[in-house]
Amino acid sequence: MVAKLLENTDTVPFDPGFSEHAVIFTPNIESAYNILNSIPALHQRKFQFKMFYPQLLRLVDSTIAFYLGCLLWASYITKKYKDTPKKIEGNSYFGKNVKSDDALHEIDFIISYLEQFEKDCKYYMGKAQDVKPEWDEIINVYKEFLIMNEFLTKAQTTADIKLPSSIKNIDGEQLDKILSQIELSISSAQLEKLYEVKNFIL
């Protein structure tokens, strides 16, 4: 449990456990569209897109949930330990020379794809299907978070983490709920459960 990692220690984990449940986004999207674009007949492409749709939706939803988790965790550890900062353990980016293009490649790809996904749903299925309005907000705030923190290359302690101005100030009860939901999402391997506490910070 994540809470146990925070007991009686001077450190906090960089990743409470999200990474093991993260999906591989770009290669899976590209693979699906390579198949889709290889089909010459429009009616067959429409059928294939409808077959792919649940997988595409899951990829987008899970990926955005992962980035929401990162924002929730950053919000939690900075607010929880604002008076007694702790060292961040396991930050492989610390001290590295991270190029902006490399760090933002996946994020920018997802931002572009969100617009394409909505258009493709309308084109192939006749209407937008389950496109969540919070997706854009989450991914753009996460991009701002990465940039203002210099891609986490200087995040050695919880005091080093900067939060975008759009992140709400959270109190004790909300902190507890966020931690509980993070634990639930990791233990159940369903990062989408994090959407339930999204409004606490955005």
PDB file of C-alpha atoms in Angstrom:
ATOM      1  CA  MET A   1       0.000   0.000   0.000  1.00  0.00           C
ATOM      2  CA  VAL A   2       1.162   3.510  -0.818  1.00  0.00           C
ATOM      3  CA  ALA A   3       0.413   4.778   2.686  1.00  0.00           C
ATOM      4  CA  LYS A   4       2.915   2.308   4.156  1.00  0.00           C
ATOM      5  CA  LEU A   5       5.634   3.737   1.901  1.00  0.00           C
ATOM      6  CA  LEU A   6       5.091   7.098   3.591  1.00  0.00           C
ATOM      7  CA  GLU A   7       5.217   5.876   7.197  1.00  0.00           C
ATOM      8  CA  ASN A   8       8.183   6.735   9.388  1.00  0.00           C
ATOM      9  CA  THR A   9      10.472   7.730   6.564  1.00  0.00           C
ATOM     10  CA  ASP A  10      12.192  10.849   5.311  1.00  0.00           C
ATOM     11  CA  THR A  11      11.542   9.985   1.685  1.00  0.00           C
ATOM     12  CA  VAL A  12       8.607   9.692  -0.688  1.00  0.00           C
ATOM     13  CA  PRO A  13       8.557   7.596  -3.871  1.00  0.00           C
ATOM     14  CA  PHE A  14       8.741   9.440  -7.169  1.00  0.00           C
ATOM     15  CA  ASP A  15       6.178   6.983  -8.519  1.00  0.00           C
ATOM     16  CA  PRO A  16       3.700   5.438  -6.068  1.00  0.00           C
ATOM     17  CA  GLY A  17       3.028   2.616  -8.534  1.00  0.00           C
ATOM     18  CA  PHE A  18       1.408   4.155 -11.608  1.00  0.00           C
ATOM     19  CA  SER A  19       4.080   3.092 -14.107  1.00  0.00           C
ATOM     20  CA  GLU A  20       3.406  -0.621 -13.860  1.00  0.00           C
ATOM     21  CA  HIS A  21      -0.147   0.029 -15.065  1.00  0.00           C
ATOM     22  CA  ALA A  22       0.680   2.588 -17.768  1.00  0.00           C
ATOM     23  CA  VAL A  23      -0.275   1.650 -21.318  1.00  0.00           C
ATOM     24  CA  ILE A  24       1.956   2.041 -24.367  1.00  0.00           C
ATOM     25  CA  PHE A  25       0.204   4.788 -26.291  1.00  0.00           C
ATOM     26  CA  THR A  26       1.967   5.953 -29.449  1.00  0.00           C
ATOM     27  CA  PRO A  27       3.016   2.567 -30.926  1.00  0.00           C
ATOM     28  CA  ASN A  28      -0.460   1.110 -30.340  1.00  0.00           C
ATOM     29  CA  ILE A  29      -2.193   4.104 -31.924  1.00  0.00           C
ATOM     30  CA  GLU A  30       0.169   4.056 -34.903  1.00  0.00           C
ATOM     31  CA  SER A  31      -0.315   0.313 -35.349  1.00  0.00           C
ATOM     32  CA  ALA A  32      -4.099   0.657 -35.355  1.00  0.00           C
ATOM     33  CA  TYR A  33      -4.031   3.482 -37.891  1.00  0.00           C
ATOM     34  CA  ASN A  34      -1.560   1.660 -40.139  1.00  0.00           C
ATOM     35  CA  ILE A  35      -4.122  -1.122 -40.406  1.00  0.00           C
ATOM     36  CA  LEU A  36      -6.991   1.334 -40.820  1.00  0.00           C
ATOM     37  CA  ASN A  37      -5.257   3.335 -43.542  1.00  0.00           C
ATOM     38  CA  SER A  38      -4.357   0.202 -45.477  1.00  0.00           C
ATOM     39  CA  ILE A  39      -8.039  -0.531 -46.109  1.00  0.00           C
ATOM     40  CA  PRO A  40      -9.110   1.076 -49.413  1.00  0.00           C
ATOM     41  CA  ALA A  41     -12.886   0.874 -49.118  1.00  0.00           C
ATOM     42  CA  LEU A  42     -14.528   3.493 -46.887  1.00  0.00           C
ATOM     43  CA  HIS A  43     -17.268   1.168 -45.637  1.00  0.00           C
ATOM     44  CA  GLN A  44     -14.620  -1.354 -44.578  1.00  0.00           C
ATOM     45  CA  ARG A  45     -12.592   1.372 -42.839  1.00  0.00           C
ATOM     46  CA  LYS A  46     -15.715   2.462 -40.967  1.00  0.00           C
ATOM     47  CA  PHE A  47     -16.308  -1.115 -39.858  1.00  0.00           C
ATOM     48  CA  GLN A  48     -12.682  -1.512 -38.800  1.00  0.00           C
ATOM     49  CA  PHE A  49     -12.709   1.768 -36.865  1.00  0.00           C
ATOM     50  CA  LYS A  50     -15.805   0.614 -34.986  1.00  0.00           C
ATOM     51  CA  MET A  51     -13.913  -2.583 -34.130  1.00  0.00           C
ATOM     52  CA  PHE A  52     -10.897  -0.580 -32.968  1.00  0.00           C
ATOM     53  CA  TYR A  53     -12.935   2.027 -31.129  1.00  0.00           C
ATOM     54  CA  PRO A  54     -13.132   0.340 -27.688  1.00  0.00           C
ATOM     55  CA  GLN A  55      -9.352  -0.210 -27.730  1.00  0.00           C
ATOM     56  CA  LEU A  56      -8.640   3.353 -28.846  1.00  0.00           C
ATOM     57  CA  LEU A  57     -10.950   4.741 -26.183  1.00  0.00           C
ATOM     58  CA  ARG A  58      -9.268   2.599 -23.538  1.00  0.00           C
ATOM     59  CA  LEU A  59      -5.810   3.732 -24.669  1.00  0.00           C
ATOM     60  CA  VAL A  60      -6.733   7.405 -24.493  1.00  0.00           C
ATOM     61  CA  ASP A  61      -8.633   7.123 -21.225  1.00  0.00           C
ATOM     62  CA  SER A  62      -5.915   5.107 -19.470  1.00  0.00           C
ATOM     63  CA  THR A  63      -3.114   7.341 -20.721  1.00  0.00           C
ATOM     64  CA  ILE A  64      -4.812  10.543 -19.582  1.00  0.00           C
ATOM     65  CA  ALA A  65      -5.616   8.854 -16.256  1.00  0.00           C
ATOM     66  CA  PHE A  66      -1.901   8.136 -15.835  1.00  0.00           C
ATOM     67  CA  TYR A  67      -1.041  11.821 -16.300  1.00  0.00           C
ATOM     68  CA  LEU A  68      -3.846  12.776 -13.940  1.00  0.00           C
ATOM     69  CA  GLY A  69      -2.277  10.412 -11.424  1.00  0.00           C
ATOM     70  CA  CYS A  70       1.045  12.199 -11.782  1.00  0.00           C
ATOM     71  CA  LEU A  71      -0.650  15.529 -11.082  1.00  0.00           C
ATOM     72  CA  LEU A  72      -2.548  14.096  -8.118  1.00  0.00           C
ATOM     73  CA  TRP A  73       0.612  12.587  -6.632  1.00  0.00           C
ATOM     74  CA  ALA A  74       2.593  15.816  -7.142  1.00  0.00           C
ATOM     75  CA  SER A  75      -0.237  17.775  -5.523  1.00  0.00           C
ATOM     76  CA  TYR A  76      -0.440  15.338  -2.634  1.00  0.00           C
ATOM     77  CA  ILE A  77       3.255  15.233  -1.711  1.00  0.00           C
ATOM     78  CA  THR A  78       3.783  18.984  -2.089  1.00  0.00           C
ATOM     79  CA  LYS A  79       0.751  19.862   0.029  1.00  0.00           C
ATOM     80  CA  LYS A  80       1.142  17.050   2.562  1.00  0.00           C
ATOM     81  CA  TYR A  81       4.785  17.872   3.252  1.00  0.00           C
ATOM     82  CA  LYS A  82       4.829  21.615   2.637  1.00  0.00           C
ATOM     83  CA  ASP A  83       6.079  22.279   6.191  1.00  0.00           C
ATOM     84  CA  THR A  84       8.382  19.256   6.404  1.00  0.00           C
ATOM     85  CA  PRO A  85       9.736  18.528   2.918  1.00  0.00           C
ATOM     86  CA  LYS A  86      10.877  14.997   2.144  1.00  0.00           C
ATOM     87  CA  LYS A  87      13.467  13.681  -0.274  1.00  0.00           C
ATOM     88  CA  ILE A  88      12.039  12.196  -3.463  1.00  0.00           C
ATOM     89  CA  GLU A  89      13.303   8.670  -4.027  1.00  0.00           C
ATOM     90  CA  GLY A  90      13.528   7.098  -7.455  1.00  0.00           C
ATOM     91  CA  ASN A  91      13.478  10.181  -9.688  1.00  0.00           C
ATOM     92  CA  SER A  92      15.553   8.951 -12.636  1.00  0.00           C
ATOM     93  CA  TYR A  93      15.258  12.367 -14.299  1.00  0.00           C
ATOM     94  CA  PHE A  94      17.046  14.224 -11.503  1.00  0.00           C
ATOM     95  CA  GLY A  95      20.262  15.825 -12.669  1.00  0.00           C
ATOM     96  CA  LYS A  96      19.793  14.655 -16.266  1.00  0.00           C
ATOM     97  CA  ASN A  97      20.025  16.800 -19.374  1.00  0.00           C
ATOM     98  CA  VAL A  98      16.541  16.319 -20.789  1.00  0.00           C
ATOM     99  CA  LYS A  99      15.766  17.868 -24.156  1.00  0.00           C
ATOM    100  CA  SER A 100      12.419  19.585 -24.471  1.00  0.00           C
ATOM    101  CA  ASP A 101      11.529  17.899 -27.756  1.00  0.00           C
ATOM    102  CA  ASP A 102      12.207  14.455 -26.335  1.00  0.00           C
ATOM    103  CA  ALA A 103      10.339  15.102 -23.095  1.00  0.00           C
ATOM    104  CA  LEU A 104       7.271  16.539 -24.807  1.00  0.00           C
ATOM    105  CA  HIS A 105       7.108  14.251 -27.841  1.00  0.00           C
ATOM    106  CA  GLU A 106       4.571  11.845 -26.343  1.00  0.00           C
ATOM    107  CA  ILE A 107       2.539  14.628 -24.722  1.00  0.00           C
ATOM    108  CA  ASP A 108       2.301  16.632 -27.949  1.00  0.00           C
ATOM    109  CA  PHE A 109       1.389  13.476 -29.862  1.00  0.00           C
ATOM    110  CA  ILE A 110      -1.485  12.810 -27.464  1.00  0.00           C
ATOM    111  CA  ILE A 111      -2.705  16.414 -27.612  1.00  0.00           C
ATOM    112  CA  SER A 112      -2.803  16.206 -31.408  1.00  0.00           C
ATOM    113  CA  TYR A 113      -4.462  12.812 -31.324  1.00  0.00           C
ATOM    114  CA  LEU A 114      -7.286  13.955 -29.053  1.00  0.00           C
ATOM    115  CA  GLU A 115      -8.464  16.319 -31.765  1.00  0.00           C
ATOM    116  CA  GLN A 116      -8.056  13.646 -34.433  1.00  0.00           C
ATOM    117  CA  PHE A 117      -9.863  11.057 -32.322  1.00  0.00           C
ATOM    118  CA  GLU A 118     -12.935  13.255 -31.992  1.00  0.00           C
ATOM    119  CA  LYS A 119     -12.942  13.958 -35.729  1.00  0.00           C
ATOM    120  CA  ASP A 120     -12.490  10.268 -36.549  1.00  0.00           C
ATOM    121  CA  CYS A 121     -15.364   9.291 -34.275  1.00  0.00           C
ATOM    122  CA  LYS A 122     -17.615  11.733 -36.124  1.00  0.00           C
ATOM    123  CA  TYR A 123     -16.318  10.658 -39.547  1.00  0.00           C
ATOM    124  CA  TYR A 124     -16.399   6.904 -39.074  1.00  0.00           C
ATOM    125  CA  MET A 125     -19.206   6.556 -36.524  1.00  0.00           C
ATOM    126  CA  GLY A 126     -21.389   9.577 -37.256  1.00  0.00           C
ATOM    127  CA  LYS A 127     -20.934  11.307 -33.893  1.00  0.00           C
ATOM    128  CA  ALA A 128     -18.443  11.892 -31.108  1.00  0.00           C
ATOM    129  CA  GLN A 129     -18.462   8.941 -28.761  1.00  0.00           C
ATOM    130  CA  ASP A 130     -17.535   9.283 -25.087  1.00  0.00           C
ATOM    131  CA  VAL A 131     -14.943  11.992 -25.710  1.00  0.00           C
ATOM    132  CA  LYS A 132     -14.351  13.356 -22.232  1.00  0.00           C
ATOM    133  CA  PRO A 133     -14.019  17.149 -22.008  1.00  0.00           C
ATOM    134  CA  GLU A 134     -11.545  16.827 -19.109  1.00  0.00           C
ATOM    135  CA  TRP A 135      -8.989  15.039 -21.282  1.00  0.00           C
ATOM    136  CA  ASP A 136      -7.781  18.270 -22.873  1.00  0.00           C
ATOM    137  CA  GLU A 137      -7.603  20.030 -19.529  1.00  0.00           C
ATOM    138  CA  ILE A 138      -5.602  17.271 -17.831  1.00  0.00           C
ATOM    139  CA  ILE A 139      -3.048  16.770 -20.597  1.00  0.00           C
ATOM    140  CA  ASN A 140      -2.447  20.502 -21.055  1.00  0.00           C
ATOM    141  CA  VAL A 141      -2.019  21.105 -17.319  1.00  0.00           C
ATOM    142  CA  TYR A 142       0.374  18.156 -17.180  1.00  0.00           C
ATOM    143  CA  LYS A 143       2.393  19.634 -20.041  1.00  0.00           C
ATOM    144  CA  GLU A 144       2.572  22.957 -18.176  1.00  0.00           C
ATOM    145  CA  PHE A 145       3.616  21.047 -15.043  1.00  0.00           C
ATOM    146  CA  LEU A 146       6.477  19.331 -16.877  1.00  0.00           C
ATOM    147  CA  ILE A 147       7.762  22.545 -18.437  1.00  0.00           C
ATOM    148  CA  MET A 148       7.670  24.630 -15.252  1.00  0.00           C
ATOM    149  CA  ASN A 149       9.499  21.844 -13.392  1.00  0.00           C
ATOM    150  CA  GLU A 150      12.134  21.557 -16.128  1.00  0.00           C
ATOM    151  CA  PHE A 151      10.987  17.991 -16.763  1.00  0.00           C
ATOM    152  CA  LEU A 152      11.590  17.106 -13.087  1.00  0.00           C
ATOM    153  CA  THR A 153      15.349  17.277 -13.519  1.00  0.00           C
ATOM    154  CA  LYS A 154      15.661  19.412 -10.376  1.00  0.00           C
ATOM    155  CA  ALA A 155      13.058  17.695  -8.211  1.00  0.00           C
ATOM    156  CA  GLN A 156      15.165  16.350  -5.360  1.00  0.00           C
ATOM    157  CA  THR A 157      12.679  17.066  -2.559  1.00  0.00           C
ATOM    158  CA  THR A 158       8.961  17.688  -2.329  1.00  0.00           C
ATOM    159  CA  ALA A 159       9.736  21.381  -1.838  1.00  0.00           C
ATOM    160  CA  ASP A 160      11.287  21.495  -5.320  1.00  0.00           C
ATOM    161  CA  ILE A 161       8.046  20.640  -7.078  1.00  0.00           C
ATOM    162  CA  LYS A 162       6.087  23.522  -8.573  1.00  0.00           C
ATOM    163  CA  LEU A 163       2.380  23.258  -9.286  1.00  0.00           C
ATOM    164  CA  PRO A 164       0.564  25.120 -12.080  1.00  0.00           C
ATOM    165  CA  SER A 165      -1.657  27.965 -10.896  1.00  0.00           C
ATOM    166  CA  SER A 166      -4.706  26.048 -12.116  1.00  0.00           C
ATOM    167  CA  ILE A 167      -4.144  23.357  -9.457  1.00  0.00           C
ATOM    168  CA  LYS A 168      -6.528  23.909  -6.552  1.00  0.00           C
ATOM    169  CA  ASN A 169      -5.397  24.219  -2.958  1.00  0.00           C
ATOM    170  CA  ILE A 170      -6.381  21.002  -1.196  1.00  0.00           C
ATOM    171  CA  ASP A 171      -7.005  20.422   2.494  1.00  0.00           C
ATOM    172  CA  GLY A 172      -6.483  17.523   4.896  1.00  0.00           C
ATOM    173  CA  GLU A 173      -9.662  15.605   4.107  1.00  0.00           C
ATOM    174  CA  GLN A 174      -9.122  15.917   0.374  1.00  0.00           C
ATOM    175  CA  LEU A 175      -5.507  14.812   0.759  1.00  0.00           C
ATOM    176  CA  ASP A 176      -6.677  11.662   2.525  1.00  0.00           C
ATOM    177  CA  LYS A 177      -9.242  10.975  -0.188  1.00  0.00           C
ATOM    178  CA  ILE A 178      -6.668  11.494  -2.936  1.00  0.00           C
ATOM    179  CA  LEU A 179      -4.246   9.073  -1.280  1.00  0.00           C
ATOM    180  CA  SER A 180      -7.029   6.528  -0.811  1.00  0.00           C
ATOM    181  CA  GLN A 181      -8.052   6.798  -4.464  1.00  0.00           C
ATOM    182  CA  ILE A 182      -4.442   6.516  -5.637  1.00  0.00           C
ATOM    183  CA  GLU A 183      -4.082   3.319  -3.610  1.00  0.00           C
ATOM    184  CA  LEU A 184      -7.348   1.965  -5.017  1.00  0.00           C
ATOM    185  CA  SER A 185      -6.376   2.725  -8.608  1.00  0.00           C
ATOM    186  CA  ILE A 186      -3.024   0.981  -8.212  1.00  0.00           C
ATOM    187  CA  SER A 187      -4.272  -2.051  -6.292  1.00  0.00           C
ATOM    188  CA  SER A 188      -7.098  -2.579  -8.796  1.00  0.00           C
ATOM    189  CA  ALA A 189      -4.871  -1.810 -11.810  1.00  0.00           C
ATOM    190  CA  GLN A 190      -7.534   0.661 -12.957  1.00  0.00           C
ATOM    191  CA  LEU A 191      -6.021   4.115 -13.209  1.00  0.00           C
ATOM    192  CA  GLU A 192      -9.339   5.377 -14.561  1.00  0.00           C
ATOM    193  CA  LYS A 193     -10.599   5.394 -10.981  1.00  0.00           C
ATOM    194  CA  LEU A 194      -8.478   8.531 -10.504  1.00  0.00           C
ATOM    195  CA  TYR A 195     -11.046  10.545 -12.460  1.00  0.00           C
ATOM    196  CA  GLU A 196     -13.248  10.333  -9.367  1.00  0.00           C
ATOM    197  CA  VAL A 197     -10.959  12.779  -7.521  1.00  0.00           C
ATOM    198  CA  LYS A 198      -9.964  14.890 -10.509  1.00  0.00           C
ATOM    199  CA  ASN A 199     -12.152  17.766  -9.339  1.00  0.00           C
ATOM    200  CA  PHE A 200     -10.149  18.019  -6.127  1.00  0.00           C
ATOM    201  CA  ILE A 201      -7.253  19.547  -8.032  1.00  0.00           C
ATOM    202  CA  LEU A 202      -8.718  20.815 -11.328  1.00  0.00           C
TER     203      LEU A 202
END
